[in-house]
XYZ file of C-alpha atoms in Angstrom:
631
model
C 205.469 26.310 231.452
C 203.318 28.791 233.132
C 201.758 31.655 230.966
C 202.857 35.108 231.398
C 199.556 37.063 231.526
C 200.624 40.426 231.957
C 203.351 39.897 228.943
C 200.918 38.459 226.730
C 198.454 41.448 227.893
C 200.891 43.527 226.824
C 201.693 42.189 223.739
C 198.329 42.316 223.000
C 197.655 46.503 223.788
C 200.641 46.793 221.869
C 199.334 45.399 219.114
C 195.705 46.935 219.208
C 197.930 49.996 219.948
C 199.437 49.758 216.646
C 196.605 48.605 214.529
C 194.388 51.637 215.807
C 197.528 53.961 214.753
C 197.929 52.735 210.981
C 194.510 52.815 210.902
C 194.139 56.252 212.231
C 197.190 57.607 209.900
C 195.179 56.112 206.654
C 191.850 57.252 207.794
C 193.247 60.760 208.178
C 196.034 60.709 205.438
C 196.071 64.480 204.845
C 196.059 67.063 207.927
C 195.166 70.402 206.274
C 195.425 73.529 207.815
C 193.900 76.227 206.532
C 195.863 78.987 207.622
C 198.776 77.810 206.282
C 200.500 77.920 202.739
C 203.313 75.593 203.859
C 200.234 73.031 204.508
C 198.325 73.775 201.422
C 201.258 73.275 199.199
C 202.251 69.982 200.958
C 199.149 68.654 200.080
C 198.441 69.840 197.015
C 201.763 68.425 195.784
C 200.525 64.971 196.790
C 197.227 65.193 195.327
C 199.248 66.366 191.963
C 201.592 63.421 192.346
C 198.578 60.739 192.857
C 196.329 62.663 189.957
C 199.711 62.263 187.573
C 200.114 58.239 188.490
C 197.032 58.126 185.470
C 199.079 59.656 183.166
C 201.907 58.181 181.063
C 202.488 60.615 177.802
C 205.781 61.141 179.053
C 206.937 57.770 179.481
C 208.190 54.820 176.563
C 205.013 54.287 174.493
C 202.623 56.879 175.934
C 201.666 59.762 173.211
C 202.284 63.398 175.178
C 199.077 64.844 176.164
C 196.945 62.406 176.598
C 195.549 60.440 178.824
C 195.181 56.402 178.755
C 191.788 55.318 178.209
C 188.780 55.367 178.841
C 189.877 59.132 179.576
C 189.260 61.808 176.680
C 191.585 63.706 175.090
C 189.311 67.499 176.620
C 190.505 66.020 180.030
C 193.946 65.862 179.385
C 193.527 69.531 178.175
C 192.079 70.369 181.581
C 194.790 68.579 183.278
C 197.464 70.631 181.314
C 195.655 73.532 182.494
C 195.827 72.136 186.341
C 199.289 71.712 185.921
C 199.855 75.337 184.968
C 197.899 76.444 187.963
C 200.130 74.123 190.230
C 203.037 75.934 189.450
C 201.055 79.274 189.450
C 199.769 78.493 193.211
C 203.094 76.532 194.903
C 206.530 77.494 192.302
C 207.435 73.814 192.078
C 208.709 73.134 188.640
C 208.673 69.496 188.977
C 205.546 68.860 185.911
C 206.946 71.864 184.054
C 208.588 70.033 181.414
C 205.608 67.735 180.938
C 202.994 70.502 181.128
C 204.807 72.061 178.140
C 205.438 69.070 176.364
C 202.144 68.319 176.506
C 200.227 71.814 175.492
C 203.221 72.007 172.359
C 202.310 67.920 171.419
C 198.984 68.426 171.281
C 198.533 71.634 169.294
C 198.222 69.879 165.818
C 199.837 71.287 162.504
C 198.243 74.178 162.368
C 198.740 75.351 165.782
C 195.004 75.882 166.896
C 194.649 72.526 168.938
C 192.845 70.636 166.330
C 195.280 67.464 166.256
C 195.623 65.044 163.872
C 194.740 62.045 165.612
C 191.522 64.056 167.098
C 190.036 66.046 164.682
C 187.524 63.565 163.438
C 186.227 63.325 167.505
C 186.646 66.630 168.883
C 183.709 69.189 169.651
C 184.245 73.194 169.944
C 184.164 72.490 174.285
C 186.935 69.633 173.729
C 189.241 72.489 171.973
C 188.436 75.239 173.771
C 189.875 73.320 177.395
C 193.371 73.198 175.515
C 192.890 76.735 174.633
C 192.119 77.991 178.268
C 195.076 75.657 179.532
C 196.935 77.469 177.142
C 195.933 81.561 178.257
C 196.522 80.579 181.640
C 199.764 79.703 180.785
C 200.086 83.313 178.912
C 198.127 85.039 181.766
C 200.639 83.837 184.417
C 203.757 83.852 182.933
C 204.318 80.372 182.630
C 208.439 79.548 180.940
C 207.799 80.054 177.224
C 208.431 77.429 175.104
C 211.546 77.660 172.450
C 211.390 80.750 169.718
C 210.340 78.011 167.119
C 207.692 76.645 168.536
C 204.296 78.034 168.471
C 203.760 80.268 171.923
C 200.760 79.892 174.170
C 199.102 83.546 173.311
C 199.382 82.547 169.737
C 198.238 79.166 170.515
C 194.465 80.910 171.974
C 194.011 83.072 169.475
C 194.543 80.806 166.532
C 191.760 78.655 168.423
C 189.458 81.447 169.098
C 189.918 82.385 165.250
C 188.756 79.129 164.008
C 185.684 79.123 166.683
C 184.397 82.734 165.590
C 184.343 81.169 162.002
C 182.678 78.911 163.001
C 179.509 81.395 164.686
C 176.479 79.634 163.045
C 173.354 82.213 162.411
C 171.487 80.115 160.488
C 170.212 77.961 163.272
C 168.951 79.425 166.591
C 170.088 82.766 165.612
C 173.435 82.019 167.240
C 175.845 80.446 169.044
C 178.649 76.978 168.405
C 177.284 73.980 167.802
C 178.647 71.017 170.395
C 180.555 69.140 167.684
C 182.872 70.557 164.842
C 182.407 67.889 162.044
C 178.678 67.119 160.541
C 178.971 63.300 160.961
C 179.510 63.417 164.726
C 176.756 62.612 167.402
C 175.950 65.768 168.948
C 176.096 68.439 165.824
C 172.606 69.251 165.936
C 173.009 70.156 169.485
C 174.324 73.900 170.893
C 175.923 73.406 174.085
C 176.317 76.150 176.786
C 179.982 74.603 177.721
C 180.967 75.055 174.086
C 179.396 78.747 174.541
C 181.523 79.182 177.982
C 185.047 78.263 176.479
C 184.650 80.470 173.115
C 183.310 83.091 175.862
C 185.891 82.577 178.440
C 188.926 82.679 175.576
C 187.633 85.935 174.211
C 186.952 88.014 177.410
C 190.491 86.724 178.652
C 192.034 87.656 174.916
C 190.480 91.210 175.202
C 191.748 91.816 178.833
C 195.148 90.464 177.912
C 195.765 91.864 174.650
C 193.227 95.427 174.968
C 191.680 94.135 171.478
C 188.609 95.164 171.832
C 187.607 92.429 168.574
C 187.782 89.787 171.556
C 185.922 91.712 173.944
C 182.656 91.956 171.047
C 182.685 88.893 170.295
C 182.596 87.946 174.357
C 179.595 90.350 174.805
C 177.851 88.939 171.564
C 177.735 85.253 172.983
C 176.549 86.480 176.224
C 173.708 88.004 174.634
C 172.933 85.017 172.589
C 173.154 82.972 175.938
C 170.532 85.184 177.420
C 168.527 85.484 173.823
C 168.060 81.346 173.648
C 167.722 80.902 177.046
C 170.375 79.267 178.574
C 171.335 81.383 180.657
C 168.593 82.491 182.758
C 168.324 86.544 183.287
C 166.527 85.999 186.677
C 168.429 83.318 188.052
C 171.623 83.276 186.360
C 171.237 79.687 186.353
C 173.388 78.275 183.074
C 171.900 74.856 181.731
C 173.199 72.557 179.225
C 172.104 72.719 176.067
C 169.593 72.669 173.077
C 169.110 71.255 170.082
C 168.975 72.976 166.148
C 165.657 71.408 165.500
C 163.900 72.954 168.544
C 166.241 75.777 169.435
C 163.112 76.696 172.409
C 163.765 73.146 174.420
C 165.973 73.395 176.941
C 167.866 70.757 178.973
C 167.428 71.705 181.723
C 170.188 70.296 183.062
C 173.090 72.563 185.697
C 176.860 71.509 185.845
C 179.494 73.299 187.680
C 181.434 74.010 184.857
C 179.454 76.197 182.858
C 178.759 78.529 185.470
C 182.473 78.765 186.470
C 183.319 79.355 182.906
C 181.180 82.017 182.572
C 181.924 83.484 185.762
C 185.585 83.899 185.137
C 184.747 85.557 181.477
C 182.357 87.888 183.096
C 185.134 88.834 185.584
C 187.981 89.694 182.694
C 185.285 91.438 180.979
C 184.258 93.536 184.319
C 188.051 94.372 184.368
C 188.788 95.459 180.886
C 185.575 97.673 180.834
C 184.924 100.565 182.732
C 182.041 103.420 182.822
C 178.732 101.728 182.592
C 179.675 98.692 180.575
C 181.831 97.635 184.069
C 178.297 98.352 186.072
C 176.552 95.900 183.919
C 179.454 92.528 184.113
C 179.778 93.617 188.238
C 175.927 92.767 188.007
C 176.556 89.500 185.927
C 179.103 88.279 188.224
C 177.109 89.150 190.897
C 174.111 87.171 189.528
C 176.151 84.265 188.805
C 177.250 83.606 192.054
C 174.288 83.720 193.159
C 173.696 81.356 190.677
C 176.682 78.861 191.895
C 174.836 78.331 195.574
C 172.847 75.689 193.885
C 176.343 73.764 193.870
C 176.663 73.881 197.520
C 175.277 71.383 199.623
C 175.665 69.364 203.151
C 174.154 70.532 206.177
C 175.639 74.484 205.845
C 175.185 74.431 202.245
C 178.990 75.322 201.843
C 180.676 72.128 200.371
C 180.724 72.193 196.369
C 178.808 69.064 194.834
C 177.991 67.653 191.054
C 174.140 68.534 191.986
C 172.972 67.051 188.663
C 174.740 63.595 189.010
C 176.307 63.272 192.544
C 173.652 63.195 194.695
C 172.454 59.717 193.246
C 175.970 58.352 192.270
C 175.671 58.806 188.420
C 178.307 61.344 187.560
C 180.449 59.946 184.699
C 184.006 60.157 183.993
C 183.652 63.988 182.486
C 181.359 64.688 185.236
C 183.645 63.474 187.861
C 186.255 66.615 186.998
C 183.506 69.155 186.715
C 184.249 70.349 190.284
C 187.743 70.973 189.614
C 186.886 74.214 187.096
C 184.458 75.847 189.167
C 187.148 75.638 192.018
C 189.800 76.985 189.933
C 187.674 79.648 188.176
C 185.776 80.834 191.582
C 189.543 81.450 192.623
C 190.634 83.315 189.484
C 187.580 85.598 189.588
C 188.701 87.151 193.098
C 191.447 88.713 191.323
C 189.660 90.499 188.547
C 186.620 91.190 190.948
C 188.214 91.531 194.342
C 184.923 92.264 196.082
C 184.074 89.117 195.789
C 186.731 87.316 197.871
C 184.271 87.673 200.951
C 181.697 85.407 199.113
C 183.655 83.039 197.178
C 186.943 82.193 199.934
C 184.466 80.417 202.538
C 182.712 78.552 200.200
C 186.505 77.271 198.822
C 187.819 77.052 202.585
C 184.743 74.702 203.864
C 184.952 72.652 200.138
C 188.685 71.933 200.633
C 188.722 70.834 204.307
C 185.978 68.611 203.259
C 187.829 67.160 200.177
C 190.609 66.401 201.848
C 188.717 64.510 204.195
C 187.474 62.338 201.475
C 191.368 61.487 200.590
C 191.408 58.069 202.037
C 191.592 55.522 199.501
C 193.554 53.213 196.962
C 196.202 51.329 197.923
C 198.098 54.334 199.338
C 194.785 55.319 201.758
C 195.359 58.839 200.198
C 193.468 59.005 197.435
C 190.166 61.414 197.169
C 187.013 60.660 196.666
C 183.909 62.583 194.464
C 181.546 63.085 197.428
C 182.945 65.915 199.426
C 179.106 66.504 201.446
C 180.496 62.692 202.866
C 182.880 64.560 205.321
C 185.716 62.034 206.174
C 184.281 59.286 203.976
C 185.515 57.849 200.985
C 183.077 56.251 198.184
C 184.749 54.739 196.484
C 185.193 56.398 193.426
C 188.912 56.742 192.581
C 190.223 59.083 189.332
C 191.777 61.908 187.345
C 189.169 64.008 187.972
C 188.640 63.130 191.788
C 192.387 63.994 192.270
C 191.994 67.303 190.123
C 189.128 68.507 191.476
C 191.100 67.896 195.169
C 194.105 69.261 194.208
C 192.034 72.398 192.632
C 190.301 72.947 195.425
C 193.460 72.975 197.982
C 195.690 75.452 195.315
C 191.980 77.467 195.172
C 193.096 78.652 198.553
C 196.160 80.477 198.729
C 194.698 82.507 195.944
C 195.559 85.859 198.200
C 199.098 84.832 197.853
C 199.690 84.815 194.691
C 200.646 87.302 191.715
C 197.857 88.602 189.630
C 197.352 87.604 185.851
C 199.465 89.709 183.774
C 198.597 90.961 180.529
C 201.299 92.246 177.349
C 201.572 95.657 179.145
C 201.847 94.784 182.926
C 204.688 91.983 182.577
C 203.125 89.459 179.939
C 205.873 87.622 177.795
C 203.598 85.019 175.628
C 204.238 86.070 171.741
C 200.770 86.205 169.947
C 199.461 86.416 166.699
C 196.075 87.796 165.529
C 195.885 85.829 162.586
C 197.129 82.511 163.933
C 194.797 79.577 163.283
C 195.388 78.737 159.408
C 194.462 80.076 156.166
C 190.783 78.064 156.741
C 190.221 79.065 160.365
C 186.750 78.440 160.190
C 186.710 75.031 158.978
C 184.884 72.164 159.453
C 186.579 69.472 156.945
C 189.612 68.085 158.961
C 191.206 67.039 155.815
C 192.028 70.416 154.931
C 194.341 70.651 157.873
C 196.591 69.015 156.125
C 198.429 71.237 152.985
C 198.877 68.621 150.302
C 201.686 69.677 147.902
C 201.140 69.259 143.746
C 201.223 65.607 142.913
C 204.517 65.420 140.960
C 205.751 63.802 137.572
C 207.448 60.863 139.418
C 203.907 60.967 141.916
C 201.524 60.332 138.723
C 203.540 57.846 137.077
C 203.789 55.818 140.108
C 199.818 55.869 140.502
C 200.002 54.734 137.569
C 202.047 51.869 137.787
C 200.332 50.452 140.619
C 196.750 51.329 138.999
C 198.111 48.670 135.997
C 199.532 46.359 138.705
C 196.741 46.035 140.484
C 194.071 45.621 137.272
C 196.396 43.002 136.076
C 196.143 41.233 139.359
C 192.207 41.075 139.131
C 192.704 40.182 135.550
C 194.623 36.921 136.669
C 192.677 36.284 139.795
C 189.425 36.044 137.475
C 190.984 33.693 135.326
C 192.428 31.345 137.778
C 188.955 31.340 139.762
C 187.453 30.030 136.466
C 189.542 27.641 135.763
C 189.036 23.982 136.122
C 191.216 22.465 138.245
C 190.591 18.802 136.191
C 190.659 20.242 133.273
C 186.849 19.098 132.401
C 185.948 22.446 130.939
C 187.475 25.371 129.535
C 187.410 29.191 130.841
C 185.480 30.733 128.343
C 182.533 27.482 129.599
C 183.490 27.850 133.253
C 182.667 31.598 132.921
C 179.629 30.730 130.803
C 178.499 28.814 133.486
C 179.019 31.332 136.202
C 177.024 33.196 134.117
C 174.339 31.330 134.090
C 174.245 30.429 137.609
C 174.874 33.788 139.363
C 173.116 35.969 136.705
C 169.042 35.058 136.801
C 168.131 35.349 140.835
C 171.257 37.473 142.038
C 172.129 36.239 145.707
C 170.171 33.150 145.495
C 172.429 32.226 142.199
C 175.379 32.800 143.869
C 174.074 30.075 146.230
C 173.404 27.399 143.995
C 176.514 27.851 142.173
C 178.277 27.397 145.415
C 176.429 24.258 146.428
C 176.326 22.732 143.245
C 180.670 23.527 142.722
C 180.780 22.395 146.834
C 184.985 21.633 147.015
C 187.238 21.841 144.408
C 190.526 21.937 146.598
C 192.304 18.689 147.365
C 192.838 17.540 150.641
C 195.102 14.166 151.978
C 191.770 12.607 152.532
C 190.207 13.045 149.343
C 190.677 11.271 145.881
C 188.980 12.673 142.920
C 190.495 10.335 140.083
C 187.066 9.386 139.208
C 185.727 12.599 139.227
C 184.108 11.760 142.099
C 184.819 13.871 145.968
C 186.183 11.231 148.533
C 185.410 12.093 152.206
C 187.006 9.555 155.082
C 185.785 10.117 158.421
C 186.127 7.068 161.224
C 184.667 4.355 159.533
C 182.299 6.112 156.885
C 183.220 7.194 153.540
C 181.493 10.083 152.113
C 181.142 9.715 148.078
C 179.772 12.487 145.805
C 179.518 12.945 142.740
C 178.812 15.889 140.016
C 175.890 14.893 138.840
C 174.668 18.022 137.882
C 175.969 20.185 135.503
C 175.921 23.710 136.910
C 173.881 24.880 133.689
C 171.094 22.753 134.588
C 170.411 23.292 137.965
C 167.173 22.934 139.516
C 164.828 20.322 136.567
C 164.661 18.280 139.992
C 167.104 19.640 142.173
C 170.315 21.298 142.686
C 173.642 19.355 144.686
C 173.823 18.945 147.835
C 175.474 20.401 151.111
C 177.676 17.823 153.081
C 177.884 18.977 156.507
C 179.918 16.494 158.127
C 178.989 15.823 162.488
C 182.996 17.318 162.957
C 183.672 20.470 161.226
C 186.174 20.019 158.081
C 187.866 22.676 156.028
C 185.239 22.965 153.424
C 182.449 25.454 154.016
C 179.242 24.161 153.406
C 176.358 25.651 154.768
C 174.762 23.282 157.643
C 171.240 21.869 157.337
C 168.809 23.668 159.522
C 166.623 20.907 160.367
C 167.951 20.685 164.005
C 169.866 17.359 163.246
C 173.452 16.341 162.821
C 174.917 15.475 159.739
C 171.963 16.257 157.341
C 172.185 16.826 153.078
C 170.044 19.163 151.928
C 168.424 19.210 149.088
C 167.685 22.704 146.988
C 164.821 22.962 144.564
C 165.672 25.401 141.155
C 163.965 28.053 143.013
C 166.122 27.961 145.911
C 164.136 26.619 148.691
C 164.379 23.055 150.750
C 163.274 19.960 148.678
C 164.702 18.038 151.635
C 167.249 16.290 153.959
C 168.458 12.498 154.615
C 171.247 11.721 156.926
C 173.995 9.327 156.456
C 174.883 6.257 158.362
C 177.096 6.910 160.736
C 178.780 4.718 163.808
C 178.928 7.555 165.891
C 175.188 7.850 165.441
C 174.063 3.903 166.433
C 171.960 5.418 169.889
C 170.036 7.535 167.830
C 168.146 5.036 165.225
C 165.784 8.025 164.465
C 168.179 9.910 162.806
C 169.329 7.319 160.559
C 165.950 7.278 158.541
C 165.636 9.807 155.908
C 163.740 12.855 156.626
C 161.970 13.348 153.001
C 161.715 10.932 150.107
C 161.719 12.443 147.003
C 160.284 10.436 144.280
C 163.069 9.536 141.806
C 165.853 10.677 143.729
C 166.794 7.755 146.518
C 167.446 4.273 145.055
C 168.613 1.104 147.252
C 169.783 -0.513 144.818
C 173.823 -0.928 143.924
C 172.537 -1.994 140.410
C 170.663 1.284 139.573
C 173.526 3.672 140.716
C 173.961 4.822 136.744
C 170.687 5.448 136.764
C 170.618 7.352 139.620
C 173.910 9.341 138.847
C 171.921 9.882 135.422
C 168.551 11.151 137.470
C 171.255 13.922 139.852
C 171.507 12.159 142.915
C 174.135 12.546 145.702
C 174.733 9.103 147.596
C 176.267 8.226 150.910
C 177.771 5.070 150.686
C 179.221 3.493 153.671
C 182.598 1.581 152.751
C 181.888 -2.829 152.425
C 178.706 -2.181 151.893
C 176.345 -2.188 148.576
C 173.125 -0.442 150.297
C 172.929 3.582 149.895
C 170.583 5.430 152.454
């Protein structure tokens, strides 16, 4: 047959034709353009789609809310709060009913996002992300959830109540510590994020609501922020943190987050104000962008990156979702401080075009990476908070087409309530989240019922450990010799009593007619005998642990002496008069082991003819069966 080269030529372009267009469509899986909504929205609904595979509250099983692990329940918060600002951005309902199901699941019994099933783990930060997913939801009018279920103004205010309680002078002058409860890691330490979100909540609260209670409190943390400095009055630079017992050591460290949080809260501020108190937060905001440039990197220093972790590929699983807040709060800012749209939509235009570059991996070859400054590179890293910070990113640019925040007298529908939060707003006990009704009649005598039941069952248990299970002595001498044996050297009475008692439970391969403990192994019969009352432990020595080569159901502890098979001997004091090892066939190649490893005087006799005497002087023998010599 002769060989078609052109066909098979042609075949083969085809083919590299092919290959070079998959690979092209998954190297290139999103085409963004810029300039137009239809585009934005297209993607942004496929990053939301891919961010939502991680989550499964709304499935069989899942819990609503939350995320699987190793995620945290703050990041499901922000990822309500993404959600909200899908819908905001493109009007597709499609995660409506799971956004809401979510934020209502989650708010706990007292309505101020302090859960059961978190309270004993959450920090004032972890809270305060519900609480900003939940005024967004106010702020744009998101559907409100049914009359009899708490509403999302309510829901911020009743956490912003139980954060101002929670204002601790005593220790730095100021400011919320990271962690709620005492006995958490991280309670000695005063966080700016924690400082951001009780910030943020409050300047949004006071914008929405015209209380100007909100609005103090906003301006008193920001002058606490500047007072301990965290947030730096030259720079504007926000870092992380400090701890009670050195209030003047800063870490030093900057995260995207905190300066977005701020930034937003310093633009609801600049548009409740007015007069001279507006002149001062136009400043602020003005110094805190400045501020955010630090964030922007790659060779025009205009694509957002995790400058603290990213660089060096260290960012964790919190850090990874950083960039998705300062996206959505550089956006939200424009519309309280339009002035700044000129400086803040490049910096989102160039940072989107190069996320969406990054989109090229997983299984589908769409899924976004952390490293935006690696323009059309993925590395690697695949997440929640890589998809949010995307998808955040993308929606951050249609910001000029959408509606404004609203507040209760331009359009707002959210119920609130001032005094939401509980009657102990301010607490820090999360067992007094629960309202524990009077212990009734029928509850007290059913305590105490099962108080008797279960005194009666100790009662019983006591006497059936001490008794003798032959019969040989009575309980009031079985507990007389307990007694004895536990009382004078605590643990190490406990021990002997153990070894000297060794097994008292029968077993198909024991016998114990002749008071004696029968132990059949292969060819080799282990024989004991209680040679020792327990009262007289230690004249020579106590009994002896039999730690068979195989383990057995009886728990003896194992000689130490780096050799199979050993007895050990136990002096009255509790320490090692010795070992010897028993014959054994199993044990024929290793003659060494068959000789004894200490000879006590008195204690080993060869002889079948001086076994009473033996039994009489407390020895233990190993007697292998048809034979009358004892090792």
């Amino acid at each position: 047959m002769m060989f078609d080269w052109r066909a098979g030529t042609s075949n083969h372009c085809i083919g590299v034709a092919v290959g070079m267009l998959l690979t092209t469509q998954l190297s290139t899986a999103y085409t963004l353009d810029m300039s137009s909504t239809d585009s934005m929205k297209r993607v942004a609904s496929s990053m939301t789609q891919d961010m939502m595979s991680f989550y499964n509250g709304h499935q069989p099983g899942g819990i609503p809310g939350l995320l699987p692990p190793p995620y945290y329940w703050w990041e499901a918060g922000a990822l309500m709060g993404a959600l909200v600002d899908y819908w905001y951005y493109t009007g597709d309902t499609t995660w409506n009913s799971i956004t809401e199901e979510g934020l209502l699941f989650q708010a706990g019994p007292n309505h101020d996002y302090m859960p059961l099933n978190q309270t004993m783990t959450e920090g004032n930060d972890d809270q305060g992300f519900w609480a900003m997913a939940s005024m967004s939801a106010a702020e744009y009018n998101f559907p409100n959830p049914p009359a009899d279920k708490p509403q999302w103004l309510a829901l911020t205010q009743a956490v912003f109540n139980t954060q101002a309680a929670r204002w601790d002078e005593q220790e730095c002058g100021g400011g919320l510590r990271w962690q709620i409860f005492t006995w958490n890691n991280g309670f000695d330490y005063k966080n700016s994020i924690s400082q951001a979100c009780f910030f943020n909540i409050g300047a949004r609260l006071a914008r929405y609501t015209g209380n100007q209670t909100y609005a103090d409190w906003a301006d008193k943390t920001w002058t606490w922020m500047e007072a301990s400095g965290l947030l730096d009055k030259k720079t504007y630079y926000v870092y992380d943190g400090s701890h009670t017992n050195n209030c003047s050591e800063i870490t030093p460290y900057q995260w995207t987050y905190n300066a977005g949080a701020f930034l937003l809260g310093a633009a609801a501020m600049y548009n409740y104000t007015t007069g001279p108190t507006q002149a001062r937060w136009r400043t602020r905001i003005d110094g805190l962008l400045n501020g955010t440039r630090v964030f922007f990197a790659g060779p025009k220093n205009n694509i957002m990156s995790e400058v603290a972790c990213e660089p060096v590929n260290l960012c964790d699983l919190d850090q990874q979702s950083f960039k998705a807040y300062l996206s959505r709060w550089m956006a939200a800012t424009i519309k309280w401080a339009p002035w700044t749209y000129n400086r803040i939509k490049p910096l989102l235009a160039s940072s989107a075009t190069a996320a969406a570059s990054t989109c090229t991996g997983g299984d589908n070859g769409r899924m976004c990476g952390l490293k935006w400054t690696d323009h059309g590179k993925h590395d690697g890293s695949i997440g929640v908070g890589q998809q949010m910070a995307a998808m955040e990113i993308v929606l951050a640019n249609m910001i000029q087409h959408v509606p404004d925040p609203l507040t209760n007298s331009t359009g707002g529908t959210s119920a609130g309530d001032p005094a939401a939060g509980g009657s102990d707003v301010g607490r820090t006990d999360p067992f007094t989240i629960i309202e524990y009704p009077p212990p009734t009649p029928a509850d007290r005598t059913g305590a105490c019922v099962c108080t008797i039941l279960i005194l009666l069952g100790l009662v019983f248990g006591c006497i059936f450990v001490l008794s003798d299970e032959n019969k040989v002595a009575s309980p009031p001498k079985r507990l007389s010799r307990w007694h004895w044996a536990v009382m004078p050297r605590g643990g190490r009475g406990l021990r002997r009593m153990n070894v000297g008692n060794l097994v008292k439970g029968k077993h198909p391969n024991h016998s114990d007619s002749d008071g004696s403990l029968m132990y059949e192994k292969d060819d080799v019969m282990v024989k004991t005998h209680y040679v020792v009352p327990i009262e007289k432990i230690g004249r020579k020595t106590s009994s002896i642990n039999i730690t068979p080569r195989r383990h057995h159901q009886y728990h003896h502890q194992r000689a130490r002496s780096g050799q199979p098979d050993a007895l050990k001997y136990w002096n009255h004091d509790g320490t090692n008069a010795g070992q010897i090892h028993p014959p054994h066939s199993e044990l024929q190649s290793e003659p060494s082991v068959l000789q004894p490893q200490k000879q006590n005087s008195g204690m080993i006799r060869k002889s079948t003819s001086l076994q009473k005497k033996a039994m009489q002087n407390r020895v233990v023998h190993w007697k292998e069966k048809g034979s009358n010599q004892y090792t």
